[in-house]
Coordinates of C-alpha atoms in Angstrom, one line a residue:
X1 CA 52.5 87.2 97.4
X2 CA 52.2 84.0 98.6
X3 CA 52.0 82.3 95.5
X4 CA 55.0 84.2 94.5
X5 CA 56.9 82.3 97.5
X6 CA 55.6 79.1 96.2
X7 CA 56.6 79.6 92.7
X8 CA 59.8 80.7 93.8
X9 CA 60.6 77.7 96.2
X10 CA 59.5 75.1 93.4
X11 CA 62.4 76.6 91.1
X12 CA 65.1 76.6 94.1
X13 CA 64.0 73.2 94.6
X14 CA 63.6 72.2 90.7
X15 CA 67.7 73.5 90.6
X16 CA 68.7 71.7 93.1
X17 CA 67.5 68.0 91.7
X18 CA 68.5 68.9 88.6
X19 CA 71.8 69.2 89.6
X20 CA 71.6 65.8 91.4
X21 CA 70.4 63.7 88.3
X22 CA 72.6 65.6 85.4
X23 CA 76.4 65.7 87.3
X24 CA 78.9 65.3 84.2
X25 CA 79.7 61.9 82.8
X26 CA 82.9 61.7 84.2
X27 CA 84.4 61.5 88.2
X28 CA 85.7 65.2 88.7
X29 CA 85.1 66.8 91.7
X30 CA 81.5 69.6 91.1
X31 CA 81.7 73.0 91.7
X32 CA 80.1 73.9 95.0
X33 CA 78.2 76.8 93.9
X34 CA 76.0 76.7 90.2
X35 CA 77.9 73.9 88.8
X36 CA 78.2 74.0 85.2
X37 CA 77.5 78.0 85.0
X38 CA 80.3 80.8 85.3
X39 CA 81.2 81.5 88.9
X40 CA 83.3 83.8 89.9
X41 CA 86.1 84.0 92.8
X42 CA 86.7 87.5 95.4
X43 CA 89.6 85.1 97.1
X44 CA 92.1 82.6 95.9
X45 CA 93.9 79.3 98.3
X46 CA 97.9 81.5 100.0
X47 CA 96.7 85.5 99.6
X48 CA 98.2 87.4 101.7
X49 CA 95.6 87.7 105.1
X50 CA 96.5 89.5 108.3
X51 CA 97.9 86.8 110.6
X52 CA 97.2 84.0 108.4
X53 CA 97.8 82.4 104.3
X54 CA 93.8 82.1 102.9
X55 CA 92.6 78.5 103.1
X56 CA 90.4 77.8 100.3
X57 CA 88.4 79.7 97.3
X58 CA 85.9 81.9 98.1
X59 CA 83.5 81.6 95.7
X60 CA 80.4 85.0 94.9
X61 CA 77.0 84.5 95.4
X62 CA 75.6 87.0 93.7
X63 CA 75.5 89.1 96.6
X64 CA 72.9 87.5 98.2
X65 CA 71.9 84.7 100.8
X66 CA 70.3 81.4 100.3
X67 CA 72.0 79.4 96.7
X68 CA 71.8 76.1 96.9
X69 CA 75.3 74.2 97.5
X70 CA 76.4 70.9 96.6
X71 CA 78.8 68.2 97.7
X72 CA 82.1 68.4 95.2
X73 CA 81.8 64.3 95.7
X74 CA 80.5 61.2 97.0
X75 CA 81.6 60.5 101.2
X76 CA 79.8 61.5 103.9
X77 CA 79.8 64.5 106.8
X78 CA 81.7 63.9 109.1
X79 CA 81.2 67.1 110.7
X80 CA 79.0 70.4 111.3
X81 CA 79.7 73.1 113.5
X82 CA 77.4 76.3 114.2
X83 CA 79.4 79.7 115.5
X84 CA 79.1 83.0 115.6
X85 CA 82.5 83.2 115.0
X86 CA 85.5 81.9 112.7
X87 CA 83.7 79.9 110.0
X88 CA 80.5 80.1 111.0
X89 CA 78.3 77.8 109.7
X90 CA 80.6 75.2 108.4
X91 CA 79.4 71.1 107.1
X92 CA 83.1 69.1 105.8
X93 CA 82.7 66.2 103.9
X94 CA 84.6 62.6 104.1
X95 CA 86.0 61.4 100.3
X96 CA 86.9 58.1 99.7
X97 CA 89.8 59.6 97.8
X98 CA 91.0 60.6 101.3
X99 CA 90.8 64.4 100.9
X100 CA 88.1 66.2 103.0
X101 CA 86.3 69.4 101.4
X102 CA 84.5 72.4 104.0
X103 CA 82.0 74.2 102.9
X104 CA 82.0 77.1 105.0
X105 CA 79.9 80.7 106.2
X106 CA 76.6 79.1 105.1
X107 CA 73.0 80.1 106.2
X108 CA 71.2 77.0 106.7
X109 CA 72.2 73.6 106.4
X110 CA 69.7 71.2 104.3
X111 CA 67.7 67.9 104.7
X112 CA 68.1 65.5 107.6
X113 CA 71.4 66.8 108.8
X114 CA 69.6 70.3 109.4
X115 CA 66.6 68.7 111.4
X116 CA 69.7 66.7 113.3
X117 CA 71.5 69.6 114.3
X118 CA 68.6 71.5 115.5
X119 CA 67.3 68.6 117.5
X120 CA 71.1 68.8 119.2
X121 CA 70.7 72.5 119.9
X122 CA 67.6 72.0 121.3
X123 CA 69.2 69.2 123.9
X124 CA 72.6 70.8 124.2
X125 CA 70.3 74.1 125.3
X126 CA 73.6 76.1 123.1
X127 CA 73.5 77.8 119.6
X128 CA 77.0 77.3 119.1
X129 CA 77.8 73.7 118.1
X130 CA 80.6 71.0 117.3
X131 CA 79.2 68.1 115.7
X132 CA 81.7 65.0 114.7
X133 CA 79.9 62.2 113.1
X134 CA 80.4 58.5 112.1
X135 CA 80.7 57.2 108.4
X136 CA 77.4 56.1 107.5
X137 CA 75.8 59.0 109.1
X138 CA 74.7 61.3 106.8
X139 CA 76.0 59.9 103.5
X140 CA 76.2 62.2 100.3
X141 CA 76.8 61.4 96.9
X142 CA 78.5 64.2 94.2
X143 CA 76.6 67.3 93.7
X144 CA 74.1 66.7 96.4
X145 CA 72.2 69.7 98.3
X146 CA 74.1 69.7 101.4
X147 CA 73.3 73.3 102.8
X148 CA 72.3 77.1 101.4
X149 CA 75.3 79.3 101.5
X150 CA 75.4 82.6 103.5
X151 CA 76.9 85.3 105.7
X152 CA 77.9 83.6 109.3
X153 CA 80.7 83.8 111.1
X154 CA 83.8 86.8 110.6
X155 CA 82.5 86.6 106.7
X156 CA 82.5 90.3 105.3
X157 CA 79.9 90.0 103.0
X158 CA 77.2 86.9 101.5
X159 CA 80.0 84.2 99.9
X160 CA 80.8 80.5 99.9
X161 CA 84.6 79.7 101.0
X162 CA 85.2 76.2 100.0
X163 CA 88.3 73.9 100.5
X164 CA 90.2 70.6 100.2
X165 CA 92.7 69.0 102.5
X166 CA 94.3 65.7 102.1
X167 CA 94.6 63.2 104.5
X168 CA 97.3 65.3 106.5
X169 CA 94.6 67.6 106.8
X170 CA 97.0 69.7 105.1
X171 CA 94.8 72.2 101.9
X172 CA 95.5 71.6 98.7
X173 CA 94.8 74.6 95.8
X174 CA 90.7 74.1 94.6
X175 CA 92.0 75.6 91.8
X176 CA 94.1 72.6 90.9
X177 CA 91.1 70.2 90.6
X178 CA 89.9 71.7 87.1
X179 CA 86.7 73.8 87.5
X180 CA 86.1 74.8 84.5
X181 CA 83.1 77.2 85.7
X182 CA 86.5 79.7 86.5
X183 CA 88.5 81.5 83.8
X184 CA 90.8 83.5 84.1
X185 CA 93.2 84.9 81.1
X186 CA 94.1 87.6 82.9
X187 CA 98.4 88.2 83.8
X188 CA 98.9 89.0 87.7
X189 CA 100.0 92.4 88.0
X190 CA 102.9 94.0 89.9
X191 CA 102.5 97.0 91.6
X192 CA 105.4 97.7 93.7
X193 CA 109.0 97.0 94.6
X194 CA 111.0 97.4 97.6
X195 CA 114.5 97.0 98.4
X196 CA 115.6 97.1 101.9
X197 CA 119.5 97.5 103.8
X198 CA 119.4 94.3 105.5
X199 CA 122.5 95.8 107.9
X200 CA 123.8 99.3 109.0
X201 CA 126.4 98.7 106.3
X202 CA 123.8 98.3 103.8
X203 CA 122.3 101.3 102.0
X204 CA 119.5 102.0 99.4
X205 CA 119.8 105.1 97.5
X206 CA 122.6 106.0 99.8
X207 CA 120.3 106.1 102.8
X208 CA 120.0 103.4 105.3
X209 CA 116.3 102.7 104.7
X210 CA 113.8 100.7 103.0
X211 CA 112.3 102.0 100.1
X212 CA 109.3 101.6 97.0
X213 CA 109.5 102.2 93.9
X214 CA 106.6 101.9 91.4
X215 CA 107.0 100.1 88.3
X216 CA 105.8 101.1 84.8
X217 CA 103.1 98.9 82.4
X218 CA 105.0 98.6 79.5
X219 CA 101.9 95.5 78.4
X220 CA 99.4 93.1 79.8
X221 CA 102.2 90.9 81.5
X222 CA 105.7 93.3 80.9
X223 CA 106.9 95.4 84.2
X224 CA 110.0 97.6 84.4
X225 CA 111.8 100.0 86.4
X226 CA 113.2 102.7 83.7
X227 CA 116.3 103.6 86.1
X228 CA 118.8 101.5 87.6
X229 CA 118.5 101.8 91.9
X230 CA 121.6 102.1 93.8
X231 CA 122.0 100.0 96.7
X232 CA 125.3 98.7 98.5
X233 CA 125.7 95.3 101.1
X234 CA 123.5 92.9 101.8
X235 CA 119.2 93.6 100.6
X236 CA 116.2 92.1 100.4
X237 CA 113.9 92.6 98.0
X238 CA 109.6 92.8 98.5
X239 CA 107.1 92.7 96.1
X240 CA 103.8 94.2 95.8
X241 CA 101.8 92.6 93.5
X242 CA 98.6 90.6 92.8
X243 CA 96.0 88.7 90.3
X244 CA 92.9 89.0 88.7
X245 CA 90.3 86.2 87.5
X246 CA 88.3 87.6 84.6
X247 CA 85.6 89.4 84.3
X248 CA 86.4 90.7 88.1
X249 CA 87.7 93.4 89.6
X250 CA 88.7 91.4 93.1
X251 CA 92.9 91.7 93.9
X252 CA 93.5 88.1 94.5
X253 CA 96.8 86.7 95.2
X254 CA 100.0 84.7 93.4
X255 CA 101.1 81.4 94.7
X256 CA 104.2 81.6 92.6
X257 CA 106.7 84.0 92.0
X258 CA 110.6 83.5 90.8
X259 CA 113.2 86.1 90.6
X260 CA 116.9 86.0 88.7
X261 CA 119.5 87.9 89.3
X262 CA 121.8 87.9 85.9
X263 CA 119.5 85.1 84.7
X264 CA 120.6 82.6 88.3
X265 CA 117.3 81.6 89.7
X266 CA 117.9 83.3 92.8
X267 CA 114.9 83.6 95.0
X268 CA 111.5 80.6 94.1
X269 CA 107.9 80.1 95.8
X270 CA 105.3 78.1 95.9
X271 CA 102.1 78.4 97.8
X272 CA 100.0 75.9 96.8
X273 CA 99.7 73.6 99.6
X274 CA 99.2 74.8 102.9
X275 CA 99.9 73.0 107.0
X276 CA 97.4 75.0 109.3
X277 CA 100.4 74.4 112.3
X278 CA 102.2 76.7 109.9
X279 CA 99.6 79.7 108.9
X280 CA 101.4 82.0 111.2
X281 CA 104.2 82.2 109.7
X282 CA 102.9 84.6 107.4
X283 CA 104.2 86.9 109.7
X284 CA 107.3 86.5 108.7
X285 CA 106.3 85.8 104.8
X286 CA 105.7 88.9 104.4
X287 CA 106.9 92.6 106.1
X288 CA 104.4 92.7 108.9
X289 CA 105.6 96.4 109.9
X290 CA 104.3 98.1 106.5
X291 CA 101.5 95.9 106.5
X292 CA 100.5 97.3 110.4
X293 CA 101.5 101.1 108.9
X294 CA 100.4 101.1 105.0
X295 CA 98.0 97.9 105.4
X296 CA 100.6 97.1 102.2
X297 CA 100.8 92.9 101.7
X298 CA 104.7 92.6 100.4
X299 CA 106.3 89.5 99.9
X300 CA 109.3 89.3 101.1
X301 CA 111.8 87.5 97.9
X302 CA 114.3 86.3 100.5
X303 CA 113.9 84.4 103.8
X304 CA 114.0 86.5 106.4
X305 CA 114.9 85.2 110.1
X306 CA 112.5 83.2 111.7
X307 CA 110.6 82.0 108.9
X308 CA 110.1 77.9 108.9
X309 CA 108.1 77.9 106.0
X310 CA 108.9 75.3 103.4
X311 CA 107.8 77.3 100.4
X312 CA 111.2 78.2 98.9
X313 CA 113.6 77.6 97.0
X314 CA 117.2 79.7 97.1
X315 CA 120.3 79.2 95.7
X316 CA 122.6 80.8 99.0
X317 CA 122.2 82.7 101.6
X318 CA 118.6 82.7 102.1
X319 CA 118.1 85.2 98.1
X320 CA 119.5 88.2 100.5
X321 CA 121.3 89.5 97.6
X322 CA 124.9 91.0 98.5
X323 CA 126.5 94.1 96.1
X324 CA 129.5 95.8 95.5
X325 CA 130.7 99.4 95.0
X326 CA 130.6 99.3 90.9
X327 CA 128.7 96.0 90.3
X328 CA 125.8 95.8 88.3
X329 CA 122.7 93.0 88.5
X330 CA 120.1 92.7 86.3
X331 CA 116.4 91.2 88.5
X332 CA 113.8 89.7 86.9
X333 CA 110.9 88.4 88.3
X334 CA 108.5 86.5 87.1
X335 CA 105.3 86.0 88.8
X336 CA 102.7 83.0 87.2
X337 CA 98.8 82.6 88.9
X338 CA 97.0 78.8 89.2
X339 CA 95.9 78.9 85.1
X340 CA 99.3 80.2 84.6
X341 CA 99.3 83.3 83.4
X342 CA 102.7 85.1 84.0
X343 CA 104.3 88.2 84.0
X344 CA 107.6 89.4 84.5
X345 CA 109.1 92.2 86.3
X346 CA 112.3 93.6 85.3
X347 CA 115.2 96.5 87.1
X348 CA 118.9 96.6 87.5
X349 CA 120.6 97.5 90.7
X350 CA 123.7 99.5 90.8
X351 CA 126.6 98.9 93.3
X352 CA 127.4 102.8 94.8
X353 CA 129.9 103.7 97.5
X354 CA 128.7 104.2 101.4
X355 CA 129.4 107.9 101.7
X356 CA 129.5 109.8 104.8
X357 CA 127.2 112.5 102.6
X358 CA 124.3 112.4 100.9
X359 CA 121.8 114.0 98.7
X360 CA 118.1 113.9 98.7
X361 CA 117.6 113.7 102.5
X362 CA 114.3 114.9 103.3
X363 CA 114.0 117.8 106.2
X364 CA 114.5 116.2 109.7
X365 CA 111.7 118.3 111.3
X366 CA 112.7 117.1 114.9
X367 CA 114.8 114.4 116.6
X368 CA 113.9 111.3 116.9
X369 CA 115.0 106.9 116.4
X370 CA 113.9 104.0 115.8
X371 CA 114.4 100.3 115.4
X372 CA 115.5 98.4 112.3
X373 CA 116.3 95.0 113.2
X374 CA 119.5 95.0 115.2
X375 CA 120.4 98.5 114.1
X376 CA 119.3 102.2 116.1
X377 CA 118.6 105.2 113.4
X378 CA 118.7 108.1 115.0
X379 CA 117.6 111.5 113.3
X380 CA 118.6 114.5 113.7
X381 CA 118.0 118.2 112.2
X382 CA 121.1 119.6 113.4
X383 CA 122.0 121.7 116.0
X384 CA 122.9 124.6 114.6
X385 CA 125.9 127.0 115.3
X386 CA 124.3 128.1 118.8
X387 CA 124.7 124.3 119.8
X388 CA 127.6 121.3 119.3
X389 CA 127.0 119.2 117.2
X390 CA 127.2 115.2 118.3
X391 CA 125.1 112.6 120.3
X392 CA 125.8 111.1 123.0
X393 CA 124.1 107.6 124.1
X394 CA 123.4 107.2 127.7
X395 CA 123.8 102.8 129.3
X396 CA 123.7 102.6 133.0
X397 CA 124.6 106.7 133.8
X398 CA 127.7 106.9 131.4
X399 CA 127.5 109.0 128.0
X400 CA 129.2 107.9 124.6
X401 CA 129.4 109.8 122.4
X402 CA 128.8 108.9 118.7
X403 CA 129.1 110.6 115.1
X404 CA 126.4 110.7 112.2
X405 CA 126.7 108.2 110.0
X406 CA 125.6 110.3 106.8
X407 CA 124.6 113.6 105.9
X408 CA 123.0 115.9 104.0
X409 CA 120.9 119.2 103.6
X410 CA 117.9 117.7 105.7
X411 CA 119.6 116.9 108.3
X412 CA 121.7 113.5 110.3
X413 CA 121.9 110.0 110.5
X414 CA 123.5 108.1 113.2
X415 CA 123.5 104.7 112.8
X416 CA 123.8 102.4 116.4
X417 CA 124.3 98.9 116.5
X418 CA 121.9 97.5 119.3
X419 CA 123.8 94.6 120.1
X420 CA 126.6 96.7 121.9
X421 CA 124.8 97.5 124.8
X422 CA 121.1 98.9 125.4
X423 CA 121.0 103.1 125.5
X424 CA 118.6 103.8 128.1
X425 CA 118.2 107.7 126.3
X426 CA 119.7 109.4 123.5
X427 CA 120.7 113.4 123.7
X428 CA 120.9 115.1 120.7
X429 CA 120.8 119.2 120.1
X430 CA 120.1 119.6 123.5
X431 CA 117.0 117.3 123.0
X432 CA 116.5 114.0 125.4
X433 CA 114.6 110.9 123.9
X434 CA 114.0 108.0 126.6
X435 CA 114.4 104.8 124.5
X436 CA 112.6 102.7 127.5
X437 CA 114.9 99.8 126.3
X438 CA 114.9 97.4 128.7
X439 CA 115.8 93.9 127.5
X440 CA 117.5 92.1 124.5
X441 CA 115.3 88.7 124.8
X442 CA 116.3 85.4 122.0
X443 CA 113.9 83.9 119.9
X444 CA 114.9 80.6 120.8
X445 CA 115.1 80.2 124.6
X446 CA 112.5 80.6 127.3
X447 CA 113.0 83.9 128.8
X448 CA 111.5 86.0 132.5
X449 CA 111.4 89.6 132.5
X450 CA 110.6 91.6 135.6
X451 CA 110.0 95.1 136.1
X452 CA 108.6 98.3 138.2
X453 CA 105.2 98.0 136.6
X454 CA 105.4 94.9 134.6
X455 CA 106.7 91.2 133.8
X456 CA 106.8 89.4 130.9
X457 CA 107.7 85.7 130.3
X458 CA 108.9 85.2 126.4
X459 CA 108.4 80.8 125.9
X460 CA 111.2 79.6 123.2
X461 CA 109.9 80.5 120.2
X462 CA 107.6 83.1 121.2
X463 CA 109.3 85.5 118.6
X464 CA 110.2 85.3 115.2
X465 CA 113.9 86.9 116.0
X466 CA 114.9 88.5 118.9
X467 CA 113.9 91.2 120.3
X468 CA 114.8 94.6 122.0
X469 CA 112.8 95.2 124.4
X470 CA 111.4 98.9 125.5
X471 CA 108.1 98.5 128.3
X472 CA 106.6 101.9 129.6
X473 CA 104.3 102.8 131.8
X474 CA 102.2 106.4 131.8
X475 CA 99.9 107.6 134.4
X476 CA 96.8 109.5 132.5
X477 CA 95.6 111.7 135.9
X478 CA 92.6 114.0 134.9
X479 CA 91.3 109.6 134.7
X480 CA 92.9 108.3 136.6
X481 CA 93.9 105.3 134.7
X482 CA 96.7 103.9 133.6
X483 CA 98.4 102.4 130.8
X484 CA 101.0 99.6 129.9
X485 CA 102.8 99.2 127.3
X486 CA 105.2 96.8 125.8
X487 CA 107.4 96.1 122.5
X488 CA 106.1 97.9 119.4
X489 CA 103.3 97.1 118.1
X490 CA 104.1 96.6 114.3
X491 CA 106.0 93.6 115.2
X492 CA 104.4 90.1 115.3
X493 CA 104.9 87.3 117.8
X494 CA 105.2 83.6 116.7
X495 CA 103.5 82.3 120.4
X496 CA 101.2 84.3 122.9
X497 CA 103.6 85.6 125.7
X498 CA 102.4 85.8 129.7
X499 CA 102.3 88.9 130.9
X500 CA 101.7 90.1 134.8
X501 CA 100.5 94.2 135.0
X502 CA 101.2 95.9 138.2
X503 CA 99.1 98.6 139.1
X504 CA 99.8 101.6 141.4
X505 CA 96.4 102.8 141.3
X506 CA 93.4 100.9 143.5
X507 CA 91.1 98.4 141.6
X508 CA 88.3 96.6 142.7
X509 CA 89.4 93.4 142.3
X510 CA 86.8 91.0 140.5
X511 CA 85.5 90.2 137.4
X512 CA 84.0 93.2 136.2
X513 CA 87.5 95.1 136.2
X514 CA 90.1 93.6 133.3
X515 CA 92.8 94.2 131.1
X516 CA 92.0 96.1 127.6
X517 CA 93.9 96.7 124.4
X518 CA 94.0 100.7 123.5
X519 CA 93.3 100.4 120.0
X520 CA 93.6 104.1 119.7
X521 CA 90.2 106.4 121.4
X522 CA 88.7 102.2 120.8
X523 CA 89.4 99.6 123.7
X524 CA 89.6 95.6 122.9
X525 CA 88.7 93.2 125.9
X526 CA 91.5 91.2 126.6
X527 CA 90.2 89.9 130.2
X528 CA 92.7 88.8 133.2
X529 CA 92.9 87.1 136.5
X530 CA 93.8 88.6 139.4
X531 CA 95.9 87.5 142.0
X532 CA 96.8 89.5 145.0
X533 CA 97.0 93.1 143.0
X534 CA 98.5 91.3 140.4
X535 CA 96.4 91.0 137.2
X536 CA 98.5 88.7 134.5
X537 CA 96.6 87.8 130.7
X538 CA 98.2 86.2 127.3
X539 CA 98.6 87.8 124.4
X540 CA 99.9 87.3 121.0
X541 CA 100.2 91.4 120.6
X542 CA 102.6 93.8 121.4
X543 CA 101.4 97.5 122.3
X544 CA 99.5 99.4 124.4
X545 CA 96.9 97.7 127.4
X546 CA 95.2 99.6 130.3
X547 CA 92.0 98.6 132.7
X548 CA 88.9 99.5 132.8
X549 CA 86.1 98.9 134.9
X550 CA 82.8 97.2 133.3
X551 CA 79.2 97.9 135.5
X552 CA 77.2 98.5 132.3
X553 CA 75.4 96.0 131.5
X554 CA 74.0 95.1 127.7
X555 CA 70.8 96.7 125.9
X556 CA 68.4 94.9 124.5
X557 CA 66.5 96.6 121.7
X558 CA 62.9 94.9 120.2
X559 CA 62.6 94.4 116.7
X560 CA 59.5 91.9 116.0
X561 CA 58.2 89.5 119.3
X562 CA 54.8 87.6 117.9
X563 CA 54.0 84.0 117.7
X564 CA 55.7 83.6 114.5
X565 CA 59.3 84.6 116.2
X566 CA 61.1 86.7 117.8
X567 CA 63.7 89.3 116.6
X568 CA 66.1 91.3 118.5
X569 CA 69.3 93.5 118.3
X570 CA 71.4 93.2 121.0
X571 CA 75.0 95.6 121.9
X572 CA 77.5 95.9 124.7
X573 CA 79.7 98.5 124.6
X574 CA 82.9 97.5 126.2
X575 CA 83.4 94.2 127.9
X576 CA 81.3 92.1 124.5
X577 CA 78.3 90.2 125.2
X578 CA 79.1 86.6 126.4
X579 CA 75.7 85.1 126.6
X580 CA 72.6 85.4 126.0
X581 CA 69.1 83.0 126.5
X582 CA 65.5 83.0 125.6
X583 CA 62.4 80.9 126.9
X584 CA 59.4 80.5 126.3
X585 CA 57.1 79.2 129.5
X586 CA 59.9 78.2 131.3
X587 CA 61.2 75.7 128.1
X588 CA 64.5 77.3 126.6
X589 CA 64.2 79.1 122.5
X590 CA 66.8 78.7 120.4
X591 CA 68.0 81.8 119.4
X592 CA 70.7 82.6 116.8
X593 CA 73.3 85.2 116.5
X594 CA 75.0 87.0 113.8
X595 CA 77.5 89.4 116.0
X596 CA 78.2 91.7 112.5
X597 CA 74.6 93.4 112.9
X598 CA 74.0 92.2 116.3
X599 CA 71.0 91.0 115.6
X600 CA 69.9 88.0 117.4
X601 CA 66.8 86.1 115.6
X602 CA 64.7 83.0 116.9
X603 CA 63.8 79.2 115.7
X604 CA 61.5 77.0 116.9
X605 CA 62.0 73.0 117.2
X606 CA 58.8 72.4 116.2
X607 CA 58.2 74.8 113.3
X608 CA 54.3 74.8 113.3
X609 CA 53.7 75.5 117.2
X610 CA 53.2 78.9 117.4
X611 CA 54.8 81.4 120.3
X612 CA 52.7 81.9 123.3
X613 CA 52.6 82.7 126.7
X614 CA 55.8 84.5 128.5
X615 CA 58.8 85.3 126.6
X616 CA 62.0 85.9 128.9
X617 CA 65.3 87.2 127.2
X618 CA 69.0 87.4 129.2
X619 CA 71.4 88.9 127.3
X620 CA 75.2 88.9 129.4
X621 CA 77.7 90.6 128.8
X622 CA 81.7 89.2 130.1
X623 CA 82.3 91.7 132.8
X624 CA 78.8 89.5 134.6
X625 CA 76.8 92.3 133.8
X626 CA 72.7 91.0 132.6
X627 CA 70.3 92.5 131.4
X628 CA 66.3 90.5 131.3
X629 CA 63.1 91.8 128.3
X630 CA 59.8 90.1 129.5
X631 CA 57.1 89.8 127.7
X632 CA 53.5 87.6 127.1
X633 CA 52.7 86.6 122.9
X634 CA 49.0 86.3 123.5

């Protein structure tokens, strides 16, 4: 077995040395994994992630840890970090041309850098570390081995994240650097389009509702929707599509999209450079409520309010399309990837007439409502002959009748412009719907709301657009647990807002009692600071929050502990692990941590010295509860 390891190690070193001794004759950037060989990607720069555009490319590492990672160009290591979250273990290299290359989710650093970082971890007594270096401290040459690939940080599996940044720290597309190791002859793939009415006077297929349409593939790169889609008024068009690279099943993003209306360029996007300061605008670029409810990432082919990105070119009105009765428009959507592969999707829109009698309304089983932009939509199943048809909106003790906007066999639909006033309740078919609407919050100014159970502070531009704020207070009397709701979790916040909860139950007001976000059956720790009988916190998520007390300490499970090293499972079931510390005979011992697998393991400063004597591990959760494990190693 030892002989096998020596052979493997020798081959491993030989591979690294060969890559250094035989760089390409030109001075192009070197691919950081298996240079000169075919490579495969699991993600591309600019693709839509949940809260950001992807910053670089994700390179497959054969599903394993430990492949050599090579410097893409001459330069010096300017920064190195080790972390349990985000990019995990990461190296930054500054290059003479002003660019910086980044290598993330690494397993281990290589050479003198690895020694230096280990010494600094012991000196600072911390696994997590963020180090900056002088230009001459760690010089690297093009194709030098700098690290080994891994799965550290928030990685979902072994791979290398690789990105390139210019002198202003803007992200560049690595695929524009001409890496021959990546092959792509596959055209982008269209899946669906969606049409969205943008005001109460607009319709899609006669209804005030966003509707999705599957596309038909004629051949590679050619898609159509056969029948014209009926539309009226101001409409936004959205696209669900993805790209694939040759020999890969992974879905990647599409950087370049154009939309032509009647052969005129109406909208274009080009995501070829990304600023970190603009990353969160991805929530305005895609349809965020659909992402939250379906998991699908639709590109908006129009510029919605609150979207300050600079990736677009439009002909007029932020590419919001207006279609009139009996008008017909030809729509062509062109998609292009970084390698120039193109696809085109064609369909037609036909202008329809606003009507109060609509065919095809799905059966409405019970009265309900929803808010879309400035419009309140109420759905009624119809009251039947024994009740008087109609709807009443209540506002500040007064009632206001509202006629239905359109109806069909499935029921009636009522539309109301919330800019007129905010109804506190709706009476329809003898049923009362409480809206909990409290205030209209502007996006462009500072705003404070003070309520009976909750206060909220919105700073300027914390919102993407105007918010119709709703708040709720609920008490589970059986569990004696209270819940505080505000906003709609399907809507996004651009910046954090400040929340003050006013609990009605009695609590022990210390660190162990904190705010948690309710996620169905699960709760995620938020924190909070007590002041008198109130607790305050900051958040960038609408939703429902509650107060929980954590008095249960973390658990420690030994996997192995001997003179060669220590390995443990550590877990906490509520507030989460805050810190851990191991000592041997009172001397600090470095423990690496991967929270994805709840595992910590030791690394000695001097590999030749065995662990011997009194071993102590202390694990503490965020609430301050601690657990200790002690054992003598002989």
